[in-house]
Coordinates of C-alpha atoms in Angstrom, one line a residue:
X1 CA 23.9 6.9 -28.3
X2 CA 22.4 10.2 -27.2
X3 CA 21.7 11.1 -24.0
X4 CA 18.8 13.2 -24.3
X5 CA 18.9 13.6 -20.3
X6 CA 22.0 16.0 -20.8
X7 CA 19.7 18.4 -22.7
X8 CA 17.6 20.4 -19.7
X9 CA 20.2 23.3 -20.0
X10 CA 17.2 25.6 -20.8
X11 CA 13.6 25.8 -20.8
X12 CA 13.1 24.7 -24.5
X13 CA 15.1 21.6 -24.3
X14 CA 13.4 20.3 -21.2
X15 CA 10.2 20.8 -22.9
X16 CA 11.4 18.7 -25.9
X17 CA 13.0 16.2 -23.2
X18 CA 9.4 15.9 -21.7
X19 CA 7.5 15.2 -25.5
X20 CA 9.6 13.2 -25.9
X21 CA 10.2 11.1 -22.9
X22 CA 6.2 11.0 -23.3
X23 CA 6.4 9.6 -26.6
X24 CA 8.8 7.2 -26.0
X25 CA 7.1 6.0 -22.9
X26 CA 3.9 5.3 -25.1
X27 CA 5.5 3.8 -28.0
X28 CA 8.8 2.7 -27.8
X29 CA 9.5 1.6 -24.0
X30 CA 11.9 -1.3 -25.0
X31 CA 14.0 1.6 -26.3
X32 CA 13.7 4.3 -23.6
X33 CA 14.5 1.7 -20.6
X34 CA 17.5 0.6 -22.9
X35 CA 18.4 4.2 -23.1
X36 CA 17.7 5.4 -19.2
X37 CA 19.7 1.9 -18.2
X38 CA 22.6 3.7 -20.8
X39 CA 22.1 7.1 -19.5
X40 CA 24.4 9.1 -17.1
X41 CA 21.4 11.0 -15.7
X42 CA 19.0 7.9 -15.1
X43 CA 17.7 10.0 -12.3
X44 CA 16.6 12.7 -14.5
X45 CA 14.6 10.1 -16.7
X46 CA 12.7 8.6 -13.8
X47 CA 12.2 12.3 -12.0
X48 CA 10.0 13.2 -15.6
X49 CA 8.4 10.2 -16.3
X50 CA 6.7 10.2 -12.0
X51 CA 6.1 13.2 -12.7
X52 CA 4.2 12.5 -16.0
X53 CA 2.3 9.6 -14.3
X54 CA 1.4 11.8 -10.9
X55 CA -0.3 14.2 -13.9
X56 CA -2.3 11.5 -15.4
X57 CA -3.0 10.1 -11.7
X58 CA -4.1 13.7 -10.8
X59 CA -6.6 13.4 -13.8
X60 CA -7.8 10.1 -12.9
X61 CA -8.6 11.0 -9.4
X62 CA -10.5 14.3 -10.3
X63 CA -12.8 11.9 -12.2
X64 CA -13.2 9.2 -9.7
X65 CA -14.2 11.7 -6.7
X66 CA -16.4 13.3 -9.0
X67 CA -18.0 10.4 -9.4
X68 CA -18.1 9.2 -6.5
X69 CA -19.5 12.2 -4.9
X70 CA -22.5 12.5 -7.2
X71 CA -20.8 15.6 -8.7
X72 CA -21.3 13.8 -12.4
X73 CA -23.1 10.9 -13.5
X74 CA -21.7 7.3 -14.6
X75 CA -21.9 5.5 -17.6
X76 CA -23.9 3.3 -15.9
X77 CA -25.3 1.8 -12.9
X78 CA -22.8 1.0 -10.5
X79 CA -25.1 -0.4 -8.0
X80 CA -26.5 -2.9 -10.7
X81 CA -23.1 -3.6 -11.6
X82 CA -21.9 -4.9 -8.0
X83 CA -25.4 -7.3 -7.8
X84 CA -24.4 -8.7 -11.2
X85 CA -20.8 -9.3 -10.4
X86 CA -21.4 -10.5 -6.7
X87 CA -19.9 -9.4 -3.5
X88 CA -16.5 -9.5 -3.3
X89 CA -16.5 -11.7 -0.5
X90 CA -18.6 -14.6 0.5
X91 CA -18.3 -17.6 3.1
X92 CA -20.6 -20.1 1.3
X93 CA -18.9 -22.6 3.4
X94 CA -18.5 -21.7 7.1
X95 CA -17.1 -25.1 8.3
X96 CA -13.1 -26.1 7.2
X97 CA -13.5 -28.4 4.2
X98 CA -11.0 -31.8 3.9
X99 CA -7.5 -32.8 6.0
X100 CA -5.1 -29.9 7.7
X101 CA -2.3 -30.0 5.4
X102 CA 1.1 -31.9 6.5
X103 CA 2.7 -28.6 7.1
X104 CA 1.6 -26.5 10.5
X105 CA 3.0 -24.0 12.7
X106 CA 3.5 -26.2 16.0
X107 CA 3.9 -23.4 18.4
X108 CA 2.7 -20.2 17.4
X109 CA 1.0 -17.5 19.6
X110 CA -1.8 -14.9 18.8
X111 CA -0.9 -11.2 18.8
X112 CA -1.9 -9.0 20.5
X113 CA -3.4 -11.0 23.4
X114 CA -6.6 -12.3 23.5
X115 CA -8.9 -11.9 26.2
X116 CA -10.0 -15.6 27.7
X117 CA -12.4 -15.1 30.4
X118 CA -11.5 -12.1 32.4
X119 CA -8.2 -11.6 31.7
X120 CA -6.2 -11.0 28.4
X121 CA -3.2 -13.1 28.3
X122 CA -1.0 -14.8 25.3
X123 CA -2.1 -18.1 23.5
X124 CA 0.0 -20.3 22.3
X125 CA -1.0 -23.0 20.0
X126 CA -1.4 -25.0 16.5
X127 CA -2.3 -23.2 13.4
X128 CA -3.2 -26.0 10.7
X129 CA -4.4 -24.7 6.9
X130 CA -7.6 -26.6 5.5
X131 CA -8.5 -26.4 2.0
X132 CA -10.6 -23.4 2.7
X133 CA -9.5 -21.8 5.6
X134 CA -7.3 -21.9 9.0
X135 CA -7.6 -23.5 12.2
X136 CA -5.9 -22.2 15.5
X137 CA -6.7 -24.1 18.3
X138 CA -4.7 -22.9 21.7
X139 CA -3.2 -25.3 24.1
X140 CA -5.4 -25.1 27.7
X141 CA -7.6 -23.0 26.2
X142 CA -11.5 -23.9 25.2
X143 CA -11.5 -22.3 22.3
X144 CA -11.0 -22.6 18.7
X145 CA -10.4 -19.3 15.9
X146 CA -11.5 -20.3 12.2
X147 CA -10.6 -18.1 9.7
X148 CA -12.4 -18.3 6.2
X149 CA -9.6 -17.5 3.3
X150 CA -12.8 -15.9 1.2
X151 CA -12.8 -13.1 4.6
X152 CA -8.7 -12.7 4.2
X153 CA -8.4 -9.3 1.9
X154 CA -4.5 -9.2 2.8
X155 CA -1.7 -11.6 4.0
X156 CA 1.5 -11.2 5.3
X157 CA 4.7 -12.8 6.2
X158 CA 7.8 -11.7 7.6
X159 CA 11.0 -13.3 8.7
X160 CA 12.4 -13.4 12.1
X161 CA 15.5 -11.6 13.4
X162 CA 17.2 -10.8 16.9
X163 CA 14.2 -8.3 17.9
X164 CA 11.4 -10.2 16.1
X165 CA 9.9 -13.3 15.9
X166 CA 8.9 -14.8 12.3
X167 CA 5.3 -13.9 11.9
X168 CA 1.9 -14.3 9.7
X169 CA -0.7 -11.1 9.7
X170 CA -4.0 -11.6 8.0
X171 CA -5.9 -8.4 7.0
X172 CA -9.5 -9.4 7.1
X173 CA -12.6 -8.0 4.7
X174 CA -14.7 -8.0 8.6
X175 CA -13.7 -8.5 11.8
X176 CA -14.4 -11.4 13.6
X177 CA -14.2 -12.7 17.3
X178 CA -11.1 -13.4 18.9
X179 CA -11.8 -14.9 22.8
X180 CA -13.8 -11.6 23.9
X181 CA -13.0 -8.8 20.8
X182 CA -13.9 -8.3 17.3
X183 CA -10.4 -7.8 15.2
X184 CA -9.8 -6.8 11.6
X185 CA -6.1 -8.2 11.7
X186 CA -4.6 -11.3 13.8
X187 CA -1.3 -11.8 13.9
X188 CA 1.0 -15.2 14.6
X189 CA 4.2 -15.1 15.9
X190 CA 6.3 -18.0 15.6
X191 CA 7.4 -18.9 19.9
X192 CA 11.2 -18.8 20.2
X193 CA 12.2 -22.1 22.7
X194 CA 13.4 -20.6 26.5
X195 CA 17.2 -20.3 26.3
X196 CA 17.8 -21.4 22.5
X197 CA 16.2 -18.2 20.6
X198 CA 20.0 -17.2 19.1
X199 CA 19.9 -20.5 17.1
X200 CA 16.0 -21.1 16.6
X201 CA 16.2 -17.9 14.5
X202 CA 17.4 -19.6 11.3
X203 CA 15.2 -22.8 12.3
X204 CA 11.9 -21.4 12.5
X205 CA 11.9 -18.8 9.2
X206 CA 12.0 -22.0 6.9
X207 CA 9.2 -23.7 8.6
X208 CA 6.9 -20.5 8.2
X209 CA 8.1 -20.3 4.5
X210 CA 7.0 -24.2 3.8
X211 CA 4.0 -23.2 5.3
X212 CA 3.3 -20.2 3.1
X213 CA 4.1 -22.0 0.2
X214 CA 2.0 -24.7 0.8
X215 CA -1.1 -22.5 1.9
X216 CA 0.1 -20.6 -1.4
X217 CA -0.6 -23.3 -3.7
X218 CA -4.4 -23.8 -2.6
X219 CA -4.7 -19.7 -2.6
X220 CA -3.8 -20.1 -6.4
X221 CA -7.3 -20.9 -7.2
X222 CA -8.8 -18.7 -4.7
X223 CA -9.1 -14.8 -6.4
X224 CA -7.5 -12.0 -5.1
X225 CA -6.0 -13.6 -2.1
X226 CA -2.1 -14.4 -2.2
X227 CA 1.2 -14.0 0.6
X228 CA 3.0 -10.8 0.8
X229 CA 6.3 -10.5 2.2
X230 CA 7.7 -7.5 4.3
X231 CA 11.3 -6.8 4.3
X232 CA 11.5 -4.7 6.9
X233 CA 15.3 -3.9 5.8
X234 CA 13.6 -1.6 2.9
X235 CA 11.3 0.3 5.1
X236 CA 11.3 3.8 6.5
X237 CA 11.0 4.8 10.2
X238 CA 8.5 7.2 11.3
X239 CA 6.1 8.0 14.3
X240 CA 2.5 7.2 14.7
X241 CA 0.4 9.9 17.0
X242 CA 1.5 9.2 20.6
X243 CA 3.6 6.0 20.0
X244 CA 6.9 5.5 19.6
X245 CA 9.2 5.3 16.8
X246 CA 8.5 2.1 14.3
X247 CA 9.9 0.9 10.4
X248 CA 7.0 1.1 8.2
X249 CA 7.2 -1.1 4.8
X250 CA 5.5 -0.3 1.8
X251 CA 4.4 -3.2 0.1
X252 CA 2.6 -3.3 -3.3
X253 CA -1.0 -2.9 -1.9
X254 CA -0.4 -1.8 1.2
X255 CA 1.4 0.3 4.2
X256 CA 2.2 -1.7 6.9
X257 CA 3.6 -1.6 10.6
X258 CA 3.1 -5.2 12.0
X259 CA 5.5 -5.2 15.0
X260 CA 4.1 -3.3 17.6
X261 CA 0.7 -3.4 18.5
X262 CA -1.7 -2.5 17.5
X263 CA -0.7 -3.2 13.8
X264 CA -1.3 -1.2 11.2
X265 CA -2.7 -1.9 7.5
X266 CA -3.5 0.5 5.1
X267 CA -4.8 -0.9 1.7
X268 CA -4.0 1.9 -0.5
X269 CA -6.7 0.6 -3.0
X270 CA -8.5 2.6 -0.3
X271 CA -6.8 6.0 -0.2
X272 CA -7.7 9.0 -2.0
X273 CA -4.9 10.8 -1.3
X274 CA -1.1 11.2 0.3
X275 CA -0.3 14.4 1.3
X276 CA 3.7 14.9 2.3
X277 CA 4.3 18.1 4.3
X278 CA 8.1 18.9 5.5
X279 CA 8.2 20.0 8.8
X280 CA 9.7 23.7 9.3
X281 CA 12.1 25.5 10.0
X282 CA 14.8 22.7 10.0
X283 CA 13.0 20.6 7.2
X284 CA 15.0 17.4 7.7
X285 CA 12.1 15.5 8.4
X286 CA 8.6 15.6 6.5
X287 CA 5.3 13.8 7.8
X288 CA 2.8 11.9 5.9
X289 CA -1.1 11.5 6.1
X290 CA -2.9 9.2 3.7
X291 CA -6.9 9.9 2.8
X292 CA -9.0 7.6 2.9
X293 CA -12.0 7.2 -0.4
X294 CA -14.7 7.3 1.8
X295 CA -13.8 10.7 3.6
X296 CA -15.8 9.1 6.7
X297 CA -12.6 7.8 8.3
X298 CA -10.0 9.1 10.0
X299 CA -6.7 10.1 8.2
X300 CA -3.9 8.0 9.1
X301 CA -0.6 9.9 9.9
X302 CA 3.3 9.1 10.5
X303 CA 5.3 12.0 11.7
X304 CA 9.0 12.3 11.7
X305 CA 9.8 10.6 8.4
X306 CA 13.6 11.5 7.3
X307 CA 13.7 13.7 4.7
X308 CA 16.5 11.1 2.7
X309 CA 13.5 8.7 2.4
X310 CA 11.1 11.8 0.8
X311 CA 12.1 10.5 -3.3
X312 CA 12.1 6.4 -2.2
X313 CA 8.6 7.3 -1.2
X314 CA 7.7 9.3 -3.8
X315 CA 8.5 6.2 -6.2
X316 CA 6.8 3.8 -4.3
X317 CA 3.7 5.9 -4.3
X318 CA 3.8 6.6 -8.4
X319 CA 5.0 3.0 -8.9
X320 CA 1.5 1.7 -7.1
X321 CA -0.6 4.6 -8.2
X322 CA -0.9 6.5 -5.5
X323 CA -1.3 10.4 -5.8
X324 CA 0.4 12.2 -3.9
X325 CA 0.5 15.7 -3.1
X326 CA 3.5 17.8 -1.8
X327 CA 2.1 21.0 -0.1
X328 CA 2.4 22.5 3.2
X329 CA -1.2 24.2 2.5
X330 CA -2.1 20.2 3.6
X331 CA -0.6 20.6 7.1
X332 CA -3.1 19.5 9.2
X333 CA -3.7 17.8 12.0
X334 CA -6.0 14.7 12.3
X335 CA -9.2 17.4 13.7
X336 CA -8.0 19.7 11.2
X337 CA -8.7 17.0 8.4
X338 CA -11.8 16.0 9.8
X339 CA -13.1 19.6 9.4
X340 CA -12.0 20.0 5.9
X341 CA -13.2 16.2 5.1
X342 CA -16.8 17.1 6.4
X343 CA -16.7 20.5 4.6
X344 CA -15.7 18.8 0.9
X345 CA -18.5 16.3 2.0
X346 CA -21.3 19.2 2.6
X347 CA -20.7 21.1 -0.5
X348 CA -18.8 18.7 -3.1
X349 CA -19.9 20.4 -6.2
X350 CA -18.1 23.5 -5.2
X351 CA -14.8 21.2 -4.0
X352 CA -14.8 19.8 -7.5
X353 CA -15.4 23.4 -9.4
X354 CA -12.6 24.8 -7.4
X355 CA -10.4 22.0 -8.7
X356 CA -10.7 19.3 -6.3
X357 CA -7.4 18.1 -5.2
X358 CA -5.5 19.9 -7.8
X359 CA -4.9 23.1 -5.9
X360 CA -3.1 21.6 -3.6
X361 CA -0.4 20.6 -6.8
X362 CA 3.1 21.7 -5.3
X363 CA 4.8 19.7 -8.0
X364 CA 5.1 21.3 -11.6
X365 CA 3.1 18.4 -13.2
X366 CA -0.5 20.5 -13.4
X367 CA 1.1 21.7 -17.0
X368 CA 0.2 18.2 -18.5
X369 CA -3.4 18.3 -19.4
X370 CA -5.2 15.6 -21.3
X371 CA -4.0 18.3 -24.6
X372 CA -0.7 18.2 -24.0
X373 CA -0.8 14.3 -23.2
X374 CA -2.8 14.4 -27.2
X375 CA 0.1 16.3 -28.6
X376 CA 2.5 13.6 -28.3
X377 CA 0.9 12.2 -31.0
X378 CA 2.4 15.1 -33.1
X379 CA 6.0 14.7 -32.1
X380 CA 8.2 13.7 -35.3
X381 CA 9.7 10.8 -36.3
X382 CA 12.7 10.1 -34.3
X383 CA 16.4 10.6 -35.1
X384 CA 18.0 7.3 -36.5
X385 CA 20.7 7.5 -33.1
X386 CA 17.8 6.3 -31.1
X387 CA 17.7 3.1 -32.1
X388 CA 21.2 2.2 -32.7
X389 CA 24.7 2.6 -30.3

């Protein structure tokens, strides 16, 4: 078997690497991920083909914020579109439908704290799951919190350990009330017994997993909604502005911190951008801001990522389609983005003329335009050593 990552000695063979590695990834990708699994150089293989799929991203996104910003005109009418199709949340039914199921958290509390009259202090409580929604009704407290499952947009679990309790987070389309406050995201954190938390550890992760499962089984007809779990053993550490050090996870929709409070969700469905920026002179550590579609809100930003975690990242981006940018033209701060989101929102047409997000490229993957992606087509037929050992 060749191994066609051994042939980037020069500048023509990684050319013909690339067409090829195109070719094969359009074609024939039963026989490339046989041939990357066989390769010596499986890094090289996966380096070219993110970088390949940041391009196309890179085209996508030019065309989307074109769009969006009114810079060209769609197909057809968006607006009409949504009314047709229906909003993508409803609560046709605001009261809990049916029995709680058999399963329930006995002794959860809500997190952060809810304010109950004039203080904020923890609940502790039942949360039951109905057919359409959950139930958490605190002990000594008069007061009930219903949560729809059509207002969930993201859910979470994550197992405990010795500095965490096992815990449910639900991302929510709009807040709702919680004792005194409107929140987007309410957490439940399973309540370790006084004196026994060592060996309630291993007790209490299998009775938030029944529960999952079971609420996962009515979720199965309910669109778009379905459990998540963070493994916080595969995340990264890094610093939000003035808060101390935390493990972020990247799950398949979303960035999430859920320990301390307040939690943080990002739904990258909702981010325009990632911009990675290492941090001078030393560079051991880069930081990451993520922009949001609607260039109203804020840019969310960790500082102090490790540089070892910069390719992991990278991959996770490309693997959910994130495009990301790595250019220390992009170092700003949170003002600093505001200014240059509220410029780009004055004057778009100029923004997109000037080549939107693609002057920012720091990676070498501006080469492959939608011609070169055509010329694949072109390549010749392969050698007969592809296909055999």
């Amino acid at each position: 078997l060749v191994d066609y990552g051994e042939l980037l000695d020069d500048e023509f063979n990684s050319k013909t690497f690339s067409k090829r590695l195109k070719y094969m990834n359009r074609y024939r990708p039963d026989i490339l991920y046989d041939e990357i699994f066989r390769s010596k150089n499986p890094d090289k293989y996966t380096k070219e083909l993110r970088r390949q799929n940041q391009a196309k991203l890179a085209r996508t996104l030019h065309r989307n914020t074109s769009l969006r910003m009114g810079v060209t005109k769609p197909l057809y009418d968006v607006e009409l579109y949504k009314k047709l199709s229906g909003a993508e949340t409803t609560s046709d039914t605001p009261k809990l439908l049916g029995k709680p199921l058999r399963s329930r958290l006995s002794k959860v509390s809500i997190y952060p704290a809810a304010v109950v009259g004039e203080t904020k202090r923890e609940l502790i409580g039942i949360l039951k799951a109905y057919l359409n929604g959950f139930r958490f009704s605190p002990f000594g407290a008069p007061l009930q919190i219903d949560i729809m499952y059509s207002d969930v947009k993201h859910a979470f679990f994550q197992d405990g350990d010795q500095t965490v309790s096992s815990l449910l987070h639900l991302h929510l389309h709009s807040p709702i009330m919680v004792g005194k406050e409107m929140r987007k995201d309410i957490q439940f954190r399973m309540v370790h017994t006084a004196g026994k938390q060592t060996q309630m550890i291993s007790d209490l992760n299998p009775v938030m997993r029944k529960f999952v499962a079971e609420v996962g089984r009515i979720w199965n007809k309910v669109p778009k909604v379905f459990w998540r779990k963070v493994e916080r053993e595969y995340g990264f550490c890094g610093e939000l502005p003035l808060k101390e050090p935390s493990v972020f996870c990247l799950t398949g929709y979303c960035l999430v911190e859920l320990v301390k409070a307040p939690p943080l969700v990002v739904a990258l469905e909702e981010v325009e951008i990632a911009s990675l920026v290492l941090v001078e002179p030393e560079r051991t550590v880069f930081n990451m801001t993520f922009v949001f579609k609607d260039f109203k809100s804020d840019v969310c930003q960790i500082y102090s990522i490790p540089v070892t975690e910069l390719d992991a990242i990278k991959q996770k981006l490309d693997i959910v389609s994130v495009k990301y940018y790595q250019n220390n033209d992009l170092d700003l701060g949170i003002e600093g983005w505001r200014s240059k989101l509220e410029e780009i929102t004055r004057d778009p047409a100029t923004f997109m003329d000037e080549g939107g997000w693609r002057k920012f490229n720091g990676e070498s993957d501006a080469s492959y335009s939608d011609s070169s992606a055509a010329s694949i087509e072109k390549w010749p037929d392969l050698p007969d050593d592809c296909y055999s050992d």
